[in-house]
Coordinates of N, CA and C in Angstrom, one line a residue:
M18 N -63.7 34.8 15.8 CA -64.0 35.8 16.9 C -63.3 36.3 17.8
T19 N -62.5 37.0 18.0 CA -61.9 37.3 19.3 C -62.6 38.1 20.3
T20 N -62.3 38.0 21.6 CA -62.9 38.6 22.6 C -61.8 39.1 23.5
N21 N -61.9 40.6 24.0 CA -60.9 40.9 24.8 C -61.2 40.4 26.4
R22 N -60.4 40.0 27.0 CA -60.6 39.5 28.3 C -61.1 40.7 29.3
Q23 N -60.5 41.7 29.0 CA -60.8 43.0 30.0 C -62.3 43.7 29.6
D24 N -62.5 43.5 28.4 CA -64.0 43.9 28.3 C -64.9 42.7 28.8
N25 N -64.7 41.6 28.8 CA -65.4 40.6 29.6 C -65.6 40.7 30.9
K26 N -64.2 40.8 31.5 CA -64.2 41.0 32.9 C -65.2 42.4 33.3
L27 N -65.1 43.5 32.5 CA -65.7 44.5 32.8 C -67.3 44.4 33.0
E28 N -67.7 43.7 31.8 CA -69.1 43.3 31.7 C -69.5 42.3 32.7
F29 N -68.6 41.3 33.4 CA -69.0 40.5 34.2 C -69.2 41.2 35.6
L30 N -68.2 42.2 35.7 CA -68.0 43.1 37.2 C -69.5 43.7 37.2
T31 N -70.1 44.1 36.1 CA -71.0 45.1 35.8 C -72.3 44.2 36.2
L32 N -72.5 42.9 35.5 CA -73.5 42.2 35.7 C -73.5 41.7 37.2
C33 N -72.5 41.6 37.9 CA -72.4 41.0 39.2 C -72.8 42.2 40.0
Q34 N -72.6 43.6 39.9 CA -73.2 44.5 40.5 C -74.5 44.8 40.4
S35 N -75.2 44.5 39.0 CA -76.6 44.5 38.9 C -77.2 43.6 39.6
L36 N -76.6 42.3 39.5 CA -77.5 40.8 40.3 C -77.5 41.5 41.8
I37 N -76.3 42.1 42.4 CA -76.4 42.2 43.9 C -77.6 43.2 44.1
T38 N -77.7 44.2 43.3 CA -79.0 45.2 43.5 C -80.1 44.6 43.0
G39 N -80.2 43.9 42.4 CA -81.6 43.2 41.9 C -82.0 42.1 43.0
V40 N -80.8 41.3 43.5 CA -81.4 40.2 44.6 C -81.6 40.8 45.8
Q41 N -80.9 41.8 46.2 CA -81.5 42.7 47.3 C -82.9 43.5 47.3
S42 N -83.2 43.6 46.0 CA -84.7 44.1 45.9 C -85.7 43.1 46.0
L43 N -85.3 41.8 45.8 CA -86.4 40.9 45.9 C -87.0 40.8 47.4
P44 N -88.2 40.6 47.5 CA -89.1 40.4 48.8 C -88.6 39.0 49.2
D45 N -88.2 38.1 48.5 CA -87.9 36.9 49.0 C -86.8 36.8 50.1
A46 N -87.1 36.0 51.4 CA -85.9 35.6 51.9 C -85.0 34.6 51.6
T47 N -85.6 33.8 51.0 CA -84.6 32.5 50.5 C -85.0 32.1 48.7
L48 N -84.1 31.6 48.2 CA -84.3 31.6 46.7 C -83.8 30.1 46.4
T49 N -84.9 29.6 45.5 CA -84.5 28.0 45.1 C -83.4 28.0 43.6
I50 N -82.2 27.8 43.8 CA -81.6 28.0 42.8 C -81.1 26.4 42.4
D51 N -81.2 26.0 41.4 CA -80.7 24.9 40.8 C -81.0 23.6 41.8
G52 N -82.3 23.6 42.4 CA -82.8 22.7 43.4 C -82.4 22.8 44.9
Q53 N -81.6 24.0 45.1 CA -81.0 24.0 46.6 C -81.7 25.4 47.0
T54 N -82.2 25.4 48.2 CA -82.7 26.5 48.7 C -81.8 27.3 49.4
L55 N -81.5 28.6 49.0 CA -80.4 29.4 49.5 C -80.9 30.5 50.2
T56 N -80.5 31.5 51.1 CA -80.8 32.5 51.5 C -80.2 33.7 50.9
K57 N -80.8 34.8 50.6 CA -80.1 35.9 50.0 C -78.6 36.3 50.3
A58 N -78.4 36.1 51.7 CA -77.0 36.3 52.1 C -75.9 35.2 51.3
Q59 N -76.4 34.0 51.2 CA -75.8 33.0 50.5 C -75.5 33.4 48.9
V60 N -76.6 34.0 48.4 CA -76.6 34.3 46.9 C -75.6 35.4 46.9
L61 N -75.7 36.4 47.6 CA -75.1 37.6 47.6 C -73.6 37.5 47.7
Q62 N -73.4 36.6 48.8 CA -71.8 36.3 49.2 C -70.7 36.3 48.4
P63 N -70.9 35.5 47.2 CA -69.9 35.4 46.2 C -69.7 36.7 45.5
L64 N -71.1 37.2 45.2 CA -71.0 38.3 44.2 C -70.4 39.3 44.8
T65 N -70.7 39.8 46.1 CA -70.0 40.9 46.8 C -68.5 40.8 47.3
D66 N -68.1 39.4 47.2 CA -66.5 38.9 47.4 C -66.0 39.3 46.2
Y67 N -66.5 38.9 44.9 CA -66.0 39.1 43.7 C -65.8 40.8 43.4
V68 N -66.8 41.7 43.8 CA -66.8 42.9 43.5 C -65.8 43.7 44.6
A69 N -65.7 43.2 45.5 CA -64.7 43.8 46.5 C -63.3 43.4 45.9
A70 N -63.2 42.2 45.6 CA -61.8 41.6 45.2 C -61.0 42.6 43.8
E71 N -62.1 42.8 43.0 CA -61.8 43.4 41.8 C -61.6 44.9 42.3
A72 N -62.1 45.4 43.2 CA -62.0 46.9 43.5 C -60.6 46.7 44.0
Q73 N -60.0 45.9 44.5 CA -58.7 45.8 45.1 C -57.6 45.6 44.1
V74 N -57.9 45.2 42.9 CA -57.0 45.0 41.8 C -56.3 46.0 41.3
A75 N -57.1 47.0 40.9 CA -56.3 48.3 40.4 C -55.4 49.0 41.1
P76 N -55.7 49.2 42.5 CA -54.4 49.9 43.2 C -53.3 48.9 43.4
A77 N -53.6 47.6 43.7 CA -52.5 46.7 43.7 C -51.8 46.6 42.5
E78 N -52.4 46.6 41.5 CA -51.6 46.5 40.1 C -50.8 47.9 39.9
A79 N -51.1 49.1 40.3 CA -50.7 50.2 40.3 C -49.5 50.1 41.0
A80 N -49.7 49.6 42.4 CA -48.5 49.6 43.1 C -47.3 48.6 42.7
Y81 N -47.7 47.5 41.9 CA -47.0 46.5 41.5 C -46.0 47.2 40.4
H82 N -46.7 48.0 39.7 CA -46.1 48.6 38.4 C -45.0 49.6 39.0
A83 N -45.4 50.6 39.9 CA -44.7 51.2 40.5 C -43.2 50.8 41.0
T84 N -43.3 49.6 41.8 CA -42.5 48.9 42.5 C -41.3 48.3 41.2
V85 N -42.1 47.7 40.2 CA -41.2 47.4 39.3 C -40.3 48.5 38.6
Q86 N -40.8 49.6 38.3 CA -40.2 50.7 38.0 C -39.0 51.2 38.7
K87 N -39.5 51.1 40.2 CA -38.5 51.4 41.1 C -37.0 50.6 41.1
A88 N -37.5 49.3 41.0 CA -36.6 48.2 40.9 C -35.7 48.4 39.5
H89 N -36.4 48.7 38.3 CA -35.6 48.9 37.1 C -34.6 50.1 37.2
A90 N -35.2 51.2 38.0 CA -34.3 52.2 38.0 C -33.1 52.0 38.9
A91 N -33.4 51.3 40.1 CA -32.3 50.9 41.2 C -31.2 49.9 40.3
E92 N -31.8 49.0 39.4 CA -30.9 48.2 38.6 C -30.0 48.7 37.7
A93 N -30.5 49.8 37.0 CA -29.7 50.8 36.2 C -28.7 51.6 36.8
A94 N -28.8 51.9 38.1 CA -28.0 52.8 38.8 C -26.8 51.8 39.4
A95 N -27.3 50.4 39.8 CA -26.2 49.4 40.2 C -25.6 49.1 39.0
R96 N -25.9 48.8 37.9 CA -25.2 48.4 36.7 C -24.1 49.5 36.5
A97 N -24.5 50.7 36.6 CA -23.6 51.9 36.1 C -22.3 51.5 37.1
I98 N -22.8 51.5 38.3 CA -21.5 51.1 39.5 C -20.7 50.0 39.3
V99 N -21.5 48.9 38.9 CA -20.6 47.8 38.6 C -19.6 48.1 37.4
V100 N -20.3 48.6 36.5 CA -19.2 48.6 35.2 C -18.0 49.4 35.8
N101 N -18.0 50.6 36.4 CA -16.7 51.2 36.8 C -16.0 50.3 38.1
L102 N -16.8 49.6 39.1 CA -16.2 49.1 40.1 C -15.1 48.0 39.7
K103 N -15.8 46.9 38.9 CA -15.0 45.9 38.6 C -13.6 46.1 38.2
P104 N -13.5 47.1 37.1 CA -12.0 47.4 37.0 C -11.3 48.1 37.9
Y105 N -11.8 48.7 38.7 CA -11.3 49.4 39.9 C -10.6 48.2 40.8
L106 N -11.5 47.2 41.2 CA -11.0 46.3 42.0 C -10.0 45.4 41.5
K107 N -10.2 45.0 40.0 CA -8.9 44.3 39.6 C -7.6 45.1 39.3
V108 N -7.7 46.4 39.3 CA -6.2 47.2 39.4 C -5.9 47.2 40.9
R109 N -6.8 47.4 41.7 CA -6.4 47.4 43.1 C -5.7 46.1 43.7
L110 N -6.4 45.0 43.6 CA -6.1 43.6 43.8 C -5.3 42.9 43.1
G111 N -5.4 43.3 41.7 CA -4.7 42.6 40.8 C -5.8 41.9 39.9
K112 N -5.5 41.8 38.6 CA -6.6 41.2 37.8 C -7.0 39.6 38.2
S113 N -5.8 39.0 38.5 CA -5.9 37.5 38.7 C -6.0 37.3 40.1
N114 N -6.4 38.0 41.2 CA -6.2 37.7 42.4 C -7.5 37.1 42.9
P115 N -7.3 35.8 43.7 CA -8.7 35.0 44.0 C -9.5 35.5 44.8
A116 N -8.9 36.8 45.4 CA -9.7 37.6 46.6 C -10.9 38.2 45.7
L117 N -10.8 38.3 44.3 CA -11.8 39.2 43.7 C -13.1 38.2 43.6
K118 N -12.8 36.9 43.6 CA -14.1 36.0 43.4 C -14.6 35.8 44.9
S119 N -13.8 35.6 45.8 CA -14.1 35.1 47.4 C -14.7 36.1 48.0
Q120 N -14.1 37.4 47.8 CA -14.7 38.7 48.5 C -15.7 39.4 47.8
F121 N -15.6 39.7 46.7 CA -16.4 40.5 45.7 C -17.3 39.9 44.7
G122 N -17.0 38.5 44.4 CA -18.0 37.8 43.4 C -17.5 38.2 41.9
V123 N -16.2 38.8 41.9 CA -15.9 39.3 40.4 C -15.0 38.3 40.0
A124 N -15.2 37.6 38.8 CA -14.2 36.5 38.4 C -13.0 37.3 38.1
P125 N -11.9 36.5 38.5 CA -10.6 36.9 38.2 C -10.2 36.7 36.7
A126 N -9.1 37.4 36.3 CA -8.7 37.2 35.1 C -8.3 35.9 34.6
K127 N -8.7 35.3 33.6 CA -8.0 33.9 33.2 C -6.6 33.8 32.5
T128 N -5.9 33.1 33.0 CA -4.5 33.1 32.3 C -4.7 32.4 31.0
P129 N -4.1 33.0 29.7 CA -4.3 32.3 28.5 C -3.4 31.0 28.4
Q130 N -4.0 29.9 28.0 CA -3.2 29.0 27.7 C -3.0 28.7 26.2
R131 N -1.5 28.9 26.1 CA -1.1 28.9 24.7 C -0.3 27.6 24.4
S132 N -0.8 26.8 23.3 CA -0.1 25.8 22.7 C 1.5 25.8 22.4
A133 N 2.2 24.6 22.6 CA 3.3 24.9 22.2 C 3.6 25.2 20.8
A134 N 2.8 24.8 19.9 CA 2.8 25.3 18.4 C 3.0 26.9 18.4
T135 N 2.0 27.4 19.2 CA 1.7 28.9 19.2 C 2.9 29.7 19.9
K136 N 3.5 28.9 20.6 CA 4.9 29.3 21.4 C 5.9 29.3 20.2
A137 N 5.9 28.2 19.7 CA 7.1 28.2 18.7 C 7.2 29.2 17.6
E138 N 5.9 29.1 17.0 CA 5.5 30.3 16.1 C 6.0 31.7 16.6
A139 N 5.5 32.1 17.7 CA 5.9 33.2 18.3 C 7.2 33.6 18.5
A140 N 8.0 32.7 18.8 CA 9.5 32.6 18.8 C 10.2 32.7 17.4
T141 N 9.7 32.2 16.5 CA 10.1 32.2 15.2 C 10.0 33.5 14.7
K142 N 8.8 34.2 14.8 CA 8.5 35.6 14.3 C 9.4 36.6 15.1
A143 N 9.4 36.4 16.6 CA 10.3 37.3 17.1 C 11.5 37.3 16.7
K144 N 12.2 36.1 16.4 CA 13.7 36.0 15.9 C 13.8 36.7 14.6
A145 N 12.8 36.9 13.7 CA 12.8 37.2 12.5 C 12.7 38.8 12.5
T146 N 11.8 39.1 13.5 CA 11.7 40.6 13.6 C 12.9 41.1 14.0
R147 N 13.7 40.5 15.2 CA 15.0 41.0 15.8 C 15.9 40.9 14.4
A148 N 15.9 40.0 13.8 CA 17.0 40.1 12.6 C 16.8 41.3 11.6
K149 N 15.5 41.6 11.4 CA 15.3 42.7 10.5 C 15.5 43.9 11.1
N150 N 15.2 44.3 12.2 CA 15.4 45.5 12.6 C 16.9 45.7 13.5
K151 N 17.5 44.5 13.7 CA 19.0 44.8 14.4 C 19.8 45.1 13.2
P152 N 20.4 46.1 13.2 CA 21.4 46.4 12.3 C 22.8 45.4 12.3
A153 N 23.3 45.0 11.2 CA 24.4 43.9 11.0 C 25.7 44.4 11.8
T154 N 25.9 45.8 11.6 CA 27.0 46.4 12.6 C 26.6 47.4 13.5
P155 N 27.2 47.5 14.7 CA 26.9 48.4 15.6 C 27.1 50.0 15.3
K156 N 26.5 50.9 15.5 CA 26.5 52.3 15.5 C 27.7 52.7 16.0
P157 N 28.5 53.4 15.3 CA 29.7 54.0 16.0 C 29.2 55.1 17.1
T158 N 30.2 55.4 18.2 CA 29.8 55.9 19.3 C 30.4 57.2 19.1
A159 N 30.2 58.3 19.1 CA 30.7 59.7 18.9 C 31.4 60.1 20.0

């Protein structure tokens, strides 16, 4: 059997409000509860504190949610600017300029590290492409 915390909370709040009303209507000035003699004020204080605190929860929660929505909207607007600002700064300052990181917090472009084998393969392919595209005899000039 599962219980909904919100339902239990509402039931407890209603119970506390009823207890406040009921204790206030008692003619006794003191109550003996669990072997202790307490005044009405001592009994009512925790109940009224709880009811007052619960009354403040709903407006505070609404304000919290409104603030979170505002923050999400501001984040979306900021992200839209950042998407366009980063490339602008890279073009303006140079994509590998260290000032990008130090002044603006934007990571500069990393220079690719190619191995010797990759460079040799690229040179071989470039030589083959030149040989294929370059005519054997020069074109006659008119």
